[in-house]
């Protein structure tokens, strides 16, 4: 059996400041090497100060992943030299004096499969290396320290995954969960990174490092399984090693460096005392946890009679579920869910489009009410939605600007129906014996009115004329 385990690094992107200094956690908007200070640069004499908000947010992640959360946590120095690490050590966590990391022993269900979470720890992100030049002769490496010290949560799983598909499903669940908690924005470049370990039946474990996105993680795991199976089939020994993911060539490459825990000379970070989290803080965090995705889904299905699949899509995306929550009333919930999942999702399917979209909960409410009262057809509502997302105009304005209102004036509608009846004599004859054919005639009326005929009224008028 194939065994896959993951180590996921997730930045707490929504925090105000870095983990041990007042520099901004949102380093992406800064000029290179301008979001730095003596603390995150590790200058002599500087002392780290722990960001308490980061401890709280990381604890919320632990709680959402059903982990136990110890009352006392400790920080450790992980010593190694690398240009992206100005202090020559990273402040992280380790369970050497008992469980002193933020969380442990949790689990997540992926379909019917239980994935155990070994440990969750809080640590600082190193800086970022930038490579310039394209040949080995003229390539230089530059370092940007804006990222150094950004709060990072590491989530370590047991090797419970059996295939890349489970890995992908887990990553989807995890990124939805983090987004729902309002703690991290997984869509930001570099906000989610991962290492994986892979072993096939009876063979040694291989670690893959340096996977920069969730998309590549699934590919890397898939590649590694295929590589190991092909070696195994040819009776070639699989070496226990660390391999790097080459995201240009989409393959894993053996890397000579192979550090063991001992090489890092872990020791307690003396500049940060042990942190005690009292039960009151835990209680407060628990009561402030946002409603979970599964509970939202359940509520949508049972309270608003939204179909299972629609509720699934709606609840798992915070942007859409927030819009839904702010706009629905008892009478239009299903209609709004429908507008969001069938039409809106296609219009705002990227981060940029979401940010520039002008739609508000009021717009959605107006749209749903207008469809339900027969003021506009679903088809016209779709056109109106497109205009609203682009311009933010009121629905009434959009209806009049684009002439989208339903034709519900009886005499006007009767004229069109009479035209259809004279053009479709055969179908009219058939409709007398086969009630299904009447839908065809309704369709013809719709075509003539460019989808603006009130369908209910059209059907009634047609029935009267034909009988
Ligand atoms: Zn700093």
mmCIF file of C-alpha atoms in Angstrom, residues 7-10 12 19 58 61-62 74-75 78 90-95 100-104 117-124 151-156 266:
data_model
loop_
_atom_site.group_PDB
_atom_site.id
_atom_site.type_symbol
_atom_site.label_atom_id
_atom_site.label_comp_id
_atom_site.label_asym_id
_atom_site.label_seq_id
_atom_site.Cartn_x
_atom_site.Cartn_y
_atom_site.Cartn_z
ATOM 1 C CA UNK A 7 3.825 18.871 6.090
ATOM 2 C CA UNK A 8 1.911 21.984 5.146
ATOM 3 C CA UNK A 9 3.142 25.504 5.775
ATOM 4 C CA UNK A 10 0.439 28.073 5.884
ATOM 5 C CA UNK A 12 -1.321 33.671 8.724
ATOM 6 C CA UNK A 19 5.466 36.808 14.645
ATOM 7 C CA UNK A 58 -2.954 29.242 15.325
ATOM 8 C CA UNK A 61 -6.673 26.310 13.391
ATOM 9 C CA UNK A 62 -5.781 23.554 15.873
ATOM 10 C CA UNK A 74 7.281 26.674 24.208
ATOM 11 C CA UNK A 75 9.468 27.941 21.391
ATOM 12 C CA UNK A 78 16.288 25.412 15.001
ATOM 13 C CA UNK A 90 14.543 29.770 13.012
ATOM 14 C CA UNK A 91 12.238 30.150 16.004
ATOM 15 C CA UNK A 92 9.839 27.213 15.866
ATOM 16 C CA UNK A 93 8.228 24.600 18.121
ATOM 17 C CA UNK A 94 9.135 21.049 19.098
ATOM 18 C CA UNK A 95 7.514 18.413 21.296
ATOM 19 C CA UNK A 100 4.380 22.075 23.841
ATOM 20 C CA UNK A 101 3.354 22.866 20.251
ATOM 21 C CA UNK A 102 0.136 24.762 19.521
ATOM 22 C CA UNK A 103 -1.848 21.598 18.776
ATOM 23 C CA UNK A 104 -1.641 17.837 18.318
ATOM 24 C CA UNK A 117 -3.034 15.337 12.245
ATOM 25 C CA UNK A 118 0.178 14.658 14.155
ATOM 26 C CA UNK A 119 1.066 18.166 15.214
ATOM 27 C CA UNK A 120 0.506 21.845 14.551
ATOM 28 C CA UNK A 121 3.258 24.327 15.274
ATOM 29 C CA UNK A 122 3.765 28.056 15.077
ATOM 30 C CA UNK A 123 7.007 29.339 13.550
ATOM 31 C CA UNK A 124 8.530 32.173 11.554
ATOM 32 C CA UNK A 151 3.798 34.005 11.100
ATOM 33 C CA UNK A 152 3.627 30.506 9.717
ATOM 34 C CA UNK A 153 1.624 27.513 10.908
ATOM 35 C CA UNK A 154 2.998 24.080 10.091
ATOM 36 C CA UNK A 155 0.459 21.261 9.902
ATOM 37 C CA UNK A 156 1.971 17.773 9.990
ATOM 38 C CA UNK A 266 17.375 22.371 18.697
#
